[in-house]
Amino acid sequence: MQITSVGHAGFHIRTAAGTILCDPWVNPAYFGSWFPFPDNTQLDWDELGDCDFLYVSHLHRDHFDAEHLLAHVNKDATVLLPDYPVPDLRRELEKLGFTTFFETENSVKHTVTGPGGELDIMVIALRAPADGPIGDSGLVVADGETVCFNMNDARPVDMDVLHDAFGHVDIHLLQYSGAIWYPMVYDIPARTKSNFGKQKRQRGMDRARSYIEQVGATWVVPSAGPPVFLDDELRYLNDDRGDEGNIFPDQMVFLDQMSVHGSAGGVLMIPGSVADVRGTELTLSHPVDPDEIYGDKAGYIEKMAQRLAPVLERERQSWAASADEPLLPQLKDLFEPIMAASDLICDGIGYPVGLVLGEDTFVLDFPKRSVREPIEGEGRYRYGFRIDPQLVRTVLRDHEPDWVNTIFLSTRFQAWRIGGYNEFLYTFFKCLTDERIAYADGWFSEAHDDSASCELAGWEVQRRCPHLKADLSKFGVVEGSTLTCNLHGWQWDLESGRCKTSKGHELRSRRL
Ligand code: FES
């Protein structure tokens, strides 16, 4: 099996049976905020796009690059489609001209036939509302000699399905770095922000190490991030100044963490690196000396910013022009039907949310299921967002079903909140269609599963994490009377079972 990195979460996998192109991403995502790092524009994309199979793990814009797929990927390729509850990914690919779909079944091993023979594959599909834009996935490919697990940024909760179906994994490609707006956009003191950033940075790498242990592959490739921020106003987000509070550590930082913790088998791949993997044997070649990139990272980013400035400018030109049409009716049209269809989510949010768009403030009144102007004297809202109205006008113009996959991941906004993270709120913003909200509301109503238990450091706790059902016997860490689930870093007070990270989500626990 020959695996070529095509940047970020993208890989090209060549086997005797055929080739698979995974998550090719080249054009900037999220309002021009994210670019692939290191630069991958120089690759021969027409050759890479001439593939037999296409795998797009999910609809996040750093995995699903519509413009690129349209221009460079063979429309006769068979799409290996994850098993998602809403068919948005298939619909988007159909719009681009793909017609042949192999519909996988979640966590089931399939055999597909390419021009050169057969290949075993499995797509582990995550289907909780918090997983990507309603769905994220990882792909396993086995050609009879080598087993590759491309986990990208998915967070599967059950690794047994992988080992039961494929046995030993030879090469594991996974995310280890941040891909979120927290804590940078929050209106909190700089020192607190830096401390939260440090925790977030470390937790991301701890989670990846926990996966590495569970998968037990011979070789591990840190992938799927971080992006690079080339816009002047976002350049501070790049981890190029040794800032421990930065949530975007790069591959070198993580490979270092792996060796500090005694994990062998870390492999650096940059766009164009080729790994020839024959079972447990691996030979690697790079297109350039990686030191040209990481030796002077800030200098590399500066040159990249200069080179890609026209691309960023073109992106800005595509945003909605400032307009005079009042925003309130448009916001009402969008949000009120969704509120009306999501009792559980609106109740979970529980408070009016402030939306400051330039000079205007609007209120998403979740308890009353309405969008309105502020009422005099109502004070500061418990949750709020300050967003450039131009971005909001753009997502309204484009009928975007997901503000997380557009505005929030851009980090081009500010937020505040009193109290913990509210998962219902972000779920609401990513479910702005009837289909999505119906699925998410139903999911929350059935999500609670505390039937099984496990023992952790003198406590009996429910085995499945109340957040997204991670196995706490593997992801749970107890310090004093606090339990941390390393899958997303949520915490519980074991004495009371109270979730310290988000509203609701109680945990069953008792001291042994
Ligand atoms: S599954 Fe998300 S914190 Fe446990």
Short mmCIF file of C-alpha atoms and ligand atoms in Angstrom, two decimals:
data_model
loop_
_atom_site.label_atom_id
_atom_site.label_comp_id
_atom_site.label_asym_id
_atom_site.label_seq_id
_atom_site.Cartn_x
_atom_site.Cartn_y
_atom_site.Cartn_z
CA MET A 1 0.00 0.00 0.00
CA GLN A 2 1.34 3.40 -0.90
CA ILE A 3 0.02 6.34 1.10
CA THR A 4 0.66 9.90 -0.06
CA SER A 5 -0.16 12.83 2.18
CA VAL A 6 -2.08 15.48 0.23
CA GLY A 7 -2.24 17.88 3.15
CA HIS A 8 -4.31 18.32 6.33
CA ALA A 9 -6.61 15.25 6.60
CA GLY A 10 -6.10 14.38 2.93
CA PHE A 11 -4.43 11.18 1.75
CA HIS A 12 -4.14 9.32 -1.51
CA ILE A 13 -4.04 5.57 -0.95
CA ARG A 14 -2.76 3.37 -3.77
CA THR A 15 -3.36 -0.38 -3.65
CA ALA A 16 -3.20 -3.09 -6.28
CA ALA A 17 -7.01 -3.03 -6.38
CA GLY A 18 -7.33 0.72 -7.00
CA THR A 19 -6.74 4.18 -5.59
CA ILE A 20 -8.69 6.07 -2.93
CA LEU A 21 -8.56 9.83 -2.55
CA CYS A 22 -9.51 10.97 0.96
CA ASP A 23 -10.60 14.47 2.00
CA PRO A 24 -8.72 16.59 -0.55
CA TRP A 25 -8.75 20.18 0.74
CA VAL A 26 -6.99 23.07 -0.99
CA ASN A 27 -9.19 26.21 -1.03
CA PRO A 28 -9.42 28.27 2.16
CA ALA A 29 -12.28 27.35 4.45
CA TYR A 30 -14.49 29.23 6.88
CA PHE A 31 -14.51 32.73 5.42
CA GLY A 32 -10.88 32.47 4.34
CA SER A 33 -9.68 31.80 7.86
CA TRP A 34 -8.20 28.33 7.44
CA PHE A 35 -5.62 27.26 4.84
CA PRO A 36 -3.97 23.83 4.66
CA PHE A 37 -0.60 23.69 6.39
CA PRO A 38 1.96 23.06 5.00
CA ASP A 39 0.97 24.46 1.62
CA ASN A 40 -0.41 21.78 -0.73
CA THR A 41 -1.25 23.91 -3.77
CA GLN A 42 1.82 22.64 -5.66
CA LEU A 43 0.66 19.00 -5.83
CA ASP A 44 -0.45 17.48 -9.14
CA TRP A 45 -4.14 17.60 -8.32
CA ASP A 46 -5.39 16.34 -11.65
CA GLU A 47 -3.33 13.20 -11.28
CA LEU A 48 -4.40 12.73 -7.65
CA GLY A 49 -8.01 13.38 -8.60
CA ASP A 50 -7.94 10.64 -11.22
CA CYS A 51 -8.89 8.12 -8.53
CA ASP A 52 -11.05 5.00 -8.43
CA PHE A 53 -12.67 5.77 -5.09
CA LEU A 54 -13.40 8.99 -3.27
CA TYR A 55 -13.86 9.20 0.47
CA VAL A 56 -15.11 12.44 2.04
CA SER A 57 -15.25 11.84 5.76
CA HIS A 58 -17.80 14.58 6.50
CA LEU A 59 -19.05 17.98 5.42
CA HIS A 60 -16.73 20.24 7.39
CA ARG A 61 -15.15 22.61 4.89
CA ASP A 62 -11.61 21.48 5.60
CA HIS A 63 -12.66 17.98 4.44
CA PHE A 64 -15.29 18.78 1.84
CA ASP A 65 -13.85 21.29 -0.63
CA ALA A 66 -16.62 21.61 -3.23
CA GLU A 67 -14.68 23.87 -5.58
CA HIS A 68 -11.74 21.50 -5.63
CA LEU A 69 -13.83 18.34 -6.03
CA LEU A 70 -15.64 19.96 -8.93
CA ALA A 71 -12.48 21.01 -10.73
CA HIS A 72 -10.09 18.14 -10.10
CA VAL A 73 -11.73 14.89 -9.05
CA ASN A 74 -12.91 12.19 -11.43
CA LYS A 75 -16.73 12.14 -11.33
CA ASP A 76 -16.71 8.43 -12.24
CA ALA A 77 -15.00 7.63 -8.94
CA THR A 78 -17.07 5.48 -6.61
CA VAL A 79 -17.84 7.40 -3.45
CA LEU A 80 -17.37 5.42 -0.23
CA LEU A 81 -20.26 6.95 1.64
CA PRO A 82 -20.46 7.01 5.45
CA ASP A 83 -23.70 5.83 7.00
CA TYR A 84 -25.18 9.11 8.24
CA PRO A 85 -28.68 9.77 9.57
CA VAL A 86 -29.30 12.71 7.24
CA PRO A 87 -28.30 12.43 3.57
CA ASP A 88 -26.66 15.88 3.23
CA LEU A 89 -23.21 14.57 2.27
CA ARG A 90 -24.59 12.44 -0.55
CA ARG A 91 -26.73 15.34 -1.80
CA GLU A 92 -23.78 17.73 -1.86
CA LEU A 93 -21.64 15.22 -3.78
CA GLU A 94 -24.47 14.58 -6.24
CA LYS A 95 -24.69 18.32 -6.88
CA LEU A 96 -21.03 18.21 -7.91
CA GLY A 97 -21.66 15.42 -10.42
CA PHE A 98 -20.77 12.24 -8.52
CA THR A 99 -23.19 9.47 -9.40
CA THR A 100 -21.76 6.21 -8.08
CA PHE A 101 -22.08 5.64 -4.36
CA PHE A 102 -21.09 2.67 -2.27
CA GLU A 103 -23.30 3.07 0.78
CA THR A 104 -21.39 1.65 3.70
CA GLU A 105 -23.01 0.36 6.85
CA ASN A 106 -21.65 1.84 10.05
CA SER A 107 -18.68 -0.17 11.37
CA VAL A 108 -19.27 -3.07 9.01
CA LYS A 109 -16.45 -4.52 6.92
CA HIS A 110 -17.22 -4.42 3.19
CA THR A 111 -15.41 -5.66 0.14
CA VAL A 112 -15.30 -3.25 -2.79
CA THR A 113 -14.05 -4.00 -6.26
CA GLY A 114 -11.64 -1.69 -8.04
CA PRO A 115 -10.07 -2.02 -11.51
CA GLY A 116 -7.28 -4.20 -10.10
CA GLY A 117 -9.25 -6.44 -7.75
CA GLU A 118 -10.87 -6.42 -4.33
CA LEU A 119 -10.25 -4.35 -1.24
CA ASP A 120 -11.66 -4.51 2.27
CA ILE A 121 -12.92 -1.30 3.77
CA MET A 122 -14.89 -0.16 6.79
CA VAL A 123 -16.28 3.28 7.59
CA ILE A 124 -16.82 4.03 11.25
CA ALA A 125 -19.56 6.64 11.21
CA LEU A 126 -20.21 8.85 14.20
CA ARG A 127 -23.73 10.08 14.25
CA ALA A 128 -24.25 12.22 17.34
CA PRO A 129 -25.30 15.81 16.66
CA ALA A 130 -22.01 16.97 18.16
CA ASP A 131 -19.98 14.90 15.69
CA GLY A 132 -19.03 17.20 12.86
CA PRO A 133 -21.94 18.71 10.97
CA ILE A 134 -24.15 15.81 12.08
CA GLY A 135 -21.67 13.12 11.26
CA ASP A 136 -17.95 12.45 11.18
CA SER A 137 -16.18 9.27 10.19
CA GLY A 138 -12.98 7.27 9.88
CA LEU A 139 -11.98 4.88 7.11
CA VAL A 140 -10.20 1.53 7.40
CA VAL A 141 -8.56 0.12 4.27
CA ALA A 142 -7.01 -3.35 4.06
CA ASP A 143 -5.39 -4.66 0.88
CA GLY A 144 -4.45 -8.11 2.21
CA GLU A 145 -0.99 -6.98 3.28
CA THR A 146 -1.49 -3.70 5.11
CA VAL A 147 -4.24 -2.27 7.31
CA CYS A 148 -4.56 1.52 7.36
CA PHE A 149 -6.90 3.37 9.74
CA ASN A 150 -7.51 6.94 8.59
CA MET A 151 -9.26 8.29 11.68
CA ASN A 152 -8.75 11.94 10.64
CA ASP A 153 -10.65 14.12 13.16
CA ALA A 154 -13.31 11.54 14.08
CA ARG A 155 -13.63 10.41 17.66
CA PRO A 156 -14.92 6.86 17.62
CA VAL A 157 -16.06 5.48 20.94
CA ASP A 158 -15.56 1.80 20.25
CA MET A 159 -12.23 0.46 19.01
CA ASP A 160 -13.23 -3.17 19.41
CA VAL A 161 -15.06 -3.12 16.06
CA LEU A 162 -11.80 -2.17 14.40
CA HIS A 163 -9.75 -4.96 15.93
CA ASP A 164 -12.49 -7.56 15.59
CA ALA A 165 -12.76 -6.86 11.86
CA PHE A 166 -9.12 -6.24 10.93
CA GLY A 167 -6.84 -7.44 13.74
CA HIS A 168 -3.58 -5.51 13.92
CA VAL A 169 -3.52 -2.04 12.39
CA ASP A 170 -0.29 -1.17 10.59
CA ILE A 171 -0.71 2.56 10.14
CA HIS A 172 -2.95 5.01 11.99
CA LEU A 173 -3.59 8.55 10.72
CA LEU A 174 -5.20 10.83 13.30
CA GLN A 175 -5.82 14.34 14.53
CA TYR A 176 -4.05 15.59 17.64
CA SER A 177 -4.38 19.39 17.38
CA GLY A 178 -7.21 21.84 18.03
CA ALA A 179 -9.91 22.67 15.49
CA ILE A 180 -12.21 24.96 17.38
CA TRP A 181 -12.72 28.59 18.40
CA TYR A 182 -12.36 27.99 22.13
CA PRO A 183 -11.07 29.79 24.11
CA MET A 184 -9.73 32.42 21.70
CA VAL A 185 -12.98 34.17 20.85
CA TYR A 186 -14.26 34.37 24.44
CA ASP A 187 -14.57 37.61 26.26
CA ILE A 188 -12.46 36.63 29.27
CA PRO A 189 -9.26 37.98 30.84
CA ALA A 190 -6.08 37.20 28.88
CA ARG A 191 -4.52 35.16 31.66
CA THR A 192 -7.63 32.97 32.06
CA LYS A 193 -7.78 32.55 28.31
CA SER A 194 -4.18 31.45 28.22
CA ASN A 195 -4.78 28.90 30.98
CA PHE A 196 -7.83 27.49 29.20
CA GLY A 197 -5.77 27.36 26.00
CA LYS A 198 -3.01 25.40 27.75
CA GLN A 199 -5.53 22.87 29.04
CA LYS A 200 -7.15 22.57 25.64
CA ARG A 201 -3.80 22.12 23.89
CA GLN A 202 -2.73 19.38 26.27
CA ARG A 203 -6.08 17.60 26.29
CA GLY A 204 -6.13 17.33 22.51
CA MET A 205 -2.73 15.66 22.54
CA ASP A 206 -3.65 13.42 25.52
CA ARG A 207 -6.77 12.27 23.71
CA ALA A 208 -4.74 11.43 20.59
CA ARG A 209 -2.25 9.45 22.70
CA SER A 210 -5.12 7.56 24.29
CA TYR A 211 -6.37 6.61 20.81
CA ILE A 212 -2.87 5.62 19.75
CA GLU A 213 -2.67 3.24 22.72
CA GLN A 214 -6.08 1.76 21.99
CA VAL A 215 -5.44 1.27 18.28
CA GLY A 216 -1.90 -0.03 18.85
CA ALA A 217 -0.70 0.56 15.27
CA THR A 218 2.92 0.09 14.30
CA TRP A 219 3.05 3.54 12.66
CA VAL A 220 1.25 6.74 13.59
CA VAL A 221 0.87 9.80 11.36
CA PRO A 222 -0.31 13.02 13.03
CA SER A 223 -2.71 14.55 10.52
CA ALA A 224 -5.90 16.58 10.05
CA GLY A 225 -4.48 19.84 11.24
CA PRO A 226 -3.65 22.30 12.42
CA PRO A 227 -4.63 24.75 9.66
CA VAL A 228 -2.66 27.91 9.07
CA PHE A 229 -4.23 31.36 9.45
CA LEU A 230 -2.95 33.73 6.76
CA ASP A 231 -5.20 36.72 7.25
CA ASP A 232 -3.32 39.46 9.13
CA GLU A 233 -6.07 39.76 11.72
CA LEU A 234 -5.89 36.02 12.51
CA ARG A 235 -2.16 35.41 12.30
CA TYR A 236 -1.90 35.41 16.10
CA LEU A 237 -3.64 32.02 16.05
CA ASN A 238 -0.64 30.24 14.51
CA ASP A 239 1.58 28.28 16.85
CA ASP A 240 4.81 29.88 15.69
CA ARG A 241 5.94 31.69 18.82
CA GLY A 242 6.24 28.93 21.41
CA ASP A 243 2.99 29.98 23.14
CA GLU A 244 1.86 27.19 25.46
CA GLY A 245 -1.67 28.62 25.46
CA ASN A 246 -2.04 28.08 21.70
CA ILE A 247 -4.49 25.30 20.84
CA PHE A 248 -2.96 24.56 17.41
CA PRO A 249 0.28 22.63 18.10
CA ASP A 250 1.85 21.27 14.93
CA GLN A 251 3.06 17.81 13.92
CA MET A 252 6.56 18.36 15.35
CA VAL A 253 5.14 19.24 18.77
CA PHE A 254 3.00 16.13 18.82
CA LEU A 255 5.75 13.82 17.59
CA ASP A 256 7.84 15.20 20.43
CA GLN A 257 5.03 14.46 22.91
CA MET A 258 4.84 10.93 21.59
CA SER A 259 8.51 10.30 22.17
CA VAL A 260 8.45 11.96 25.62
CA HIS A 261 5.75 9.46 26.57
CA GLY A 262 7.64 6.52 25.09
CA SER A 263 5.37 6.03 22.06
CA ALA A 264 7.34 4.72 19.12
CA GLY A 265 6.38 4.76 15.45
CA GLY A 266 5.56 8.47 14.93
CA VAL A 267 5.90 9.44 11.27
CA LEU A 268 5.96 12.99 9.89
CA MET A 269 4.17 13.41 6.58
CA ILE A 270 3.91 16.71 4.70
CA PRO A 271 2.00 17.26 1.45
CA GLY A 272 3.67 15.05 -1.14
CA SER A 273 5.32 12.69 1.40
CA VAL A 274 4.95 9.08 0.34
CA ALA A 275 4.88 6.14 2.74
CA ASP A 276 5.28 2.68 1.24
CA VAL A 277 3.79 0.40 3.82
CA ARG A 278 4.07 -3.37 3.60
CA GLY A 279 2.50 -4.70 6.76
CA THR A 280 4.75 -3.52 9.56
CA GLU A 281 7.51 -2.28 7.19
CA LEU A 282 7.48 1.38 6.15
CA THR A 283 9.68 3.44 3.84
CA LEU A 284 9.18 7.17 3.66
CA SER A 285 10.16 9.91 1.25
CA HIS A 286 9.53 13.66 1.45
CA PRO A 287 9.19 16.11 -1.45
CA VAL A 288 11.37 18.67 0.40
CA ASP A 289 13.38 18.68 3.60
CA PRO A 290 10.75 19.27 6.36
CA ASP A 291 13.25 21.56 8.04
CA GLU A 292 12.52 24.08 5.26
CA ILE A 293 9.02 24.31 6.77
CA TYR A 294 9.43 23.76 10.49
CA GLY A 295 12.96 25.19 10.84
CA ASP A 296 11.60 28.74 10.44
CA LYS A 297 7.85 28.26 10.68
CA ALA A 298 7.00 31.97 11.04
CA GLY A 299 9.08 32.74 7.92
CA TYR A 300 7.39 29.92 6.00
CA ILE A 301 3.94 31.24 7.01
CA GLU A 302 4.86 34.77 5.99
CA LYS A 303 5.92 33.62 2.51
CA MET A 304 2.78 31.53 2.22
CA ALA A 305 0.64 34.53 3.20
CA GLN A 306 2.25 36.65 0.50
CA ARG A 307 1.85 33.95 -2.11
CA LEU A 308 -1.81 33.26 -1.30
CA ALA A 309 -2.92 36.87 -0.68
CA PRO A 310 -4.86 36.95 -4.00
CA VAL A 311 -6.76 33.80 -2.97
CA LEU A 312 -7.77 35.42 0.30
CA GLU A 313 -8.81 38.58 -1.52
CA ARG A 314 -10.96 36.59 -3.95
CA GLU A 315 -12.60 34.91 -0.96
CA ARG A 316 -13.42 38.28 0.64
CA GLN A 317 -14.94 39.49 -2.60
CA SER A 318 -17.38 36.57 -2.48
CA TRP A 319 -18.93 37.67 0.82
CA ALA A 320 -22.30 39.41 0.75
CA ALA A 321 -22.06 43.10 0.04
CA SER A 322 -23.28 45.33 2.86
CA ALA A 323 -26.97 45.75 2.34
CA ASP A 324 -29.80 47.72 3.79
CA GLU A 325 -32.38 44.95 4.06
CA PRO A 326 -33.32 44.64 7.72
CA LEU A 327 -31.91 41.57 9.37
CA LEU A 328 -34.65 40.90 11.91
CA PRO A 329 -37.21 39.47 9.44
CA GLN A 330 -34.54 37.27 7.87
CA LEU A 331 -33.43 35.97 11.26
CA LYS A 332 -37.01 35.30 12.27
CA ASP A 333 -37.65 33.40 9.04
CA LEU A 334 -34.62 31.25 9.60
CA PHE A 335 -34.66 30.56 13.33
CA GLU A 336 -38.27 30.56 14.47
CA PRO A 337 -39.40 27.44 12.54
CA ILE A 338 -36.31 25.62 13.81
CA MET A 339 -37.06 26.70 17.39
CA ALA A 340 -40.64 25.54 17.01
CA ALA A 341 -39.39 22.10 15.96
CA SER A 342 -36.89 21.59 18.75
CA ASP A 343 -38.39 21.64 22.22
CA LEU A 344 -35.69 19.63 23.85
CA ILE A 345 -32.87 21.71 22.39
CA CYS A 346 -34.58 25.05 23.15
CA ASP A 347 -35.24 23.93 26.72
CA GLY A 348 -31.63 22.77 26.98
CA ILE A 349 -30.42 26.24 25.93
CA GLY A 350 -32.82 27.64 28.47
CA TYR A 351 -32.10 31.40 28.16
CA PRO A 352 -32.39 34.23 25.65
CA VAL A 353 -29.19 34.54 23.61
CA GLY A 354 -27.83 37.90 22.46
CA LEU A 355 -26.72 38.35 18.87
CA VAL A 356 -24.82 41.59 18.34
CA LEU A 357 -24.49 42.34 14.63
CA GLY A 358 -22.66 45.60 14.18
CA GLU A 359 -24.81 48.37 15.64
CA ASP A 360 -27.83 46.11 16.13
CA THR A 361 -28.63 43.61 18.83
CA PHE A 362 -31.14 40.82 18.34
CA VAL A 363 -32.34 38.29 20.83
CA LEU A 364 -32.84 34.60 20.14
CA ASP A 365 -35.41 34.01 22.83
CA PHE A 366 -35.24 30.24 23.15
CA PRO A 367 -37.66 29.94 26.10
CA LYS A 368 -40.28 31.82 24.04
CA ARG A 369 -39.18 30.28 20.68
CA SER A 370 -38.94 33.70 19.05
CA VAL A 371 -36.40 36.15 17.61
CA ARG A 372 -36.90 39.74 18.71
CA GLU A 373 -35.34 43.06 19.57
CA PRO A 374 -34.00 43.57 23.09
CA ILE A 375 -36.42 44.61 25.81
CA GLU A 376 -35.30 47.62 27.74
CA GLY A 377 -33.63 46.76 31.03
CA GLU A 378 -33.26 43.06 30.32
CA GLY A 379 -29.51 43.25 31.05
CA ARG A 380 -26.71 41.09 29.74
CA TYR A 381 -27.64 37.82 28.11
CA ARG A 382 -26.26 34.63 29.56
CA TYR A 383 -24.87 33.59 26.18
CA GLY A 384 -24.02 35.95 23.37
CA PHE A 385 -22.20 36.42 20.09
CA ARG A 386 -20.80 39.50 18.41
CA ILE A 387 -20.51 38.88 14.66
CA ASP A 388 -19.73 41.08 11.67
CA PRO A 389 -23.13 41.50 9.94
CA GLN A 390 -21.45 40.88 6.58
CA LEU A 391 -20.76 37.28 7.62
CA VAL A 392 -24.33 36.82 8.78
CA ARG A 393 -25.67 38.28 5.55
CA THR A 394 -23.48 35.85 3.62
CA VAL A 395 -24.75 32.73 5.41
CA LEU A 396 -28.32 33.99 5.08
CA ARG A 397 -27.81 34.65 1.36
CA ASP A 398 -26.31 31.18 0.88
CA HIS A 399 -28.99 29.43 2.95
CA GLU A 400 -26.27 27.81 5.04
CA PRO A 401 -27.70 25.05 7.21
CA ASP A 402 -24.85 25.30 9.70
CA TRP A 403 -23.32 28.39 11.34
CA VAL A 404 -20.66 26.25 13.04
CA ASN A 405 -19.35 25.08 9.66
CA THR A 406 -19.19 28.67 8.43
CA ILE A 407 -19.07 31.47 11.01
CA PHE A 408 -17.94 29.82 14.22
CA LEU A 409 -15.04 27.82 12.82
CA SER A 410 -13.84 31.00 11.10
CA THR A 411 -13.03 32.38 14.58
CA ARG A 412 -14.14 35.74 13.13
CA PHE A 413 -16.50 36.53 16.00
CA GLN A 414 -16.52 37.10 19.76
CA ALA A 415 -18.55 35.20 22.31
CA TRP A 416 -19.42 35.42 25.97
CA ARG A 417 -21.17 33.14 28.37
CA ILE A 418 -22.00 32.89 32.02
CA GLY A 419 -21.44 29.36 33.30
CA GLY A 420 -20.43 26.27 31.36
CA TYR A 421 -20.45 25.29 27.74
CA ASN A 422 -23.93 24.73 26.40
CA GLU A 423 -23.88 21.91 23.89
CA PHE A 424 -27.51 22.48 22.94
CA LEU A 425 -26.72 25.99 21.75
CA TYR A 426 -24.04 24.94 19.24
CA THR A 427 -26.12 21.96 18.16
CA PHE A 428 -28.95 24.37 17.37
CA PHE A 429 -26.69 26.47 15.14
CA LYS A 430 -25.58 23.45 13.14
CA CYS A 431 -29.11 22.16 12.56
CA LEU A 432 -30.77 24.89 10.56
CA THR A 433 -32.90 22.61 8.40
CA ASP A 434 -36.06 20.68 9.31
CA GLU A 435 -34.32 17.39 8.74
CA ARG A 436 -31.28 18.13 10.87
CA ILE A 437 -33.18 19.59 13.80
CA ALA A 438 -35.66 16.72 13.88
CA TYR A 439 -32.80 14.25 14.02
CA ALA A 440 -30.87 16.16 16.70
CA ASP A 441 -33.88 16.74 18.93
CA GLY A 442 -34.73 13.03 18.70
CA TRP A 443 -31.16 12.06 19.44
CA PHE A 444 -31.05 14.03 22.68
CA SER A 445 -34.30 12.50 23.83
CA GLU A 446 -32.84 9.00 23.46
CA ALA A 447 -29.23 9.67 24.38
CA HIS A 448 -29.13 8.79 28.04
CA ASP A 449 -27.51 5.42 28.60
CA ASP A 450 -26.28 4.66 32.09
CA SER A 451 -27.00 0.96 32.28
CA ALA A 452 -23.41 -0.40 32.48
CA SER A 453 -20.82 0.55 35.12
CA CYS A 454 -17.05 0.52 35.47
CA GLU A 455 -14.62 1.02 38.31
CA LEU A 456 -12.25 3.98 38.29
CA ALA A 457 -9.84 4.86 41.10
CA GLY A 458 -12.15 3.79 43.92
CA TRP A 459 -15.39 4.94 42.26
CA GLU A 460 -18.12 3.08 40.47
CA VAL A 461 -19.27 5.20 37.54
CA GLN A 462 -21.54 4.61 34.62
CA ARG A 463 -19.44 3.17 31.84
CA ARG A 464 -20.72 5.32 28.99
CA CYS A 465 -19.90 9.02 29.13
CA PRO A 466 -23.09 11.11 29.40
CA HIS A 467 -21.74 13.36 26.65
CA LEU A 468 -21.21 11.12 23.61
CA LYS A 469 -20.99 7.65 25.13
CA ALA A 470 -17.20 7.25 25.23
CA ASP A 471 -16.14 4.20 27.21
CA LEU A 472 -15.04 5.77 30.50
CA SER A 473 -13.02 2.68 31.41
CA LYS A 474 -10.72 3.83 28.58
CA PHE A 475 -11.18 7.59 28.36
CA GLY A 476 -11.98 8.40 32.02
CA VAL A 477 -9.31 9.88 34.30
CA VAL A 478 -10.01 10.56 37.99
CA GLU A 479 -8.17 13.17 40.00
CA GLY A 480 -9.51 13.66 43.52
CA SER A 481 -13.25 13.68 43.06
CA THR A 482 -13.19 15.01 39.50
CA LEU A 483 -13.65 12.73 36.53
CA THR A 484 -12.36 13.93 33.16
CA CYS A 485 -13.41 12.17 29.99
CA ASN A 486 -10.47 12.61 27.65
CA LEU A 487 -12.55 12.25 24.51
CA HIS A 488 -13.71 15.89 24.64
CA GLY A 489 -12.34 16.92 28.04
CA TRP A 490 -15.66 17.21 29.82
CA GLN A 491 -15.57 16.95 33.63
CA TRP A 492 -17.88 15.70 36.39
CA ASP A 493 -17.93 16.05 40.14
CA LEU A 494 -18.09 12.43 41.31
CA GLU A 495 -19.59 13.30 44.70
CA SER A 496 -22.72 14.78 43.14
CA GLY A 497 -22.61 13.45 39.57
CA ARG A 498 -22.90 17.05 38.36
CA CYS A 499 -21.36 17.90 35.00
CA LYS A 500 -18.87 20.74 35.49
CA THR A 501 -18.56 21.47 31.78
CA SER A 502 -22.08 21.77 30.46
CA LYS A 503 -25.63 22.04 31.61
CA GLY A 504 -27.43 18.72 32.20
CA HIS A 505 -25.51 15.50 31.42
CA GLU A 506 -25.49 14.11 35.00
CA LEU A 507 -23.33 11.08 35.65
CA ARG A 508 -24.15 8.14 37.91
CA SER A 509 -21.30 7.61 40.38
CA ARG A 510 -20.67 6.24 43.85
CA ARG A 511 -17.62 5.85 46.04
CA LEU A 512 -16.64 2.21 46.55
S1 FES B 1 -17.75 11.58 25.10
FE1 FES B 1 -17.40 13.70 25.03
S2 FES B 1 -16.52 14.12 26.96
FE2 FES B 1 -16.95 12.01 27.01
#
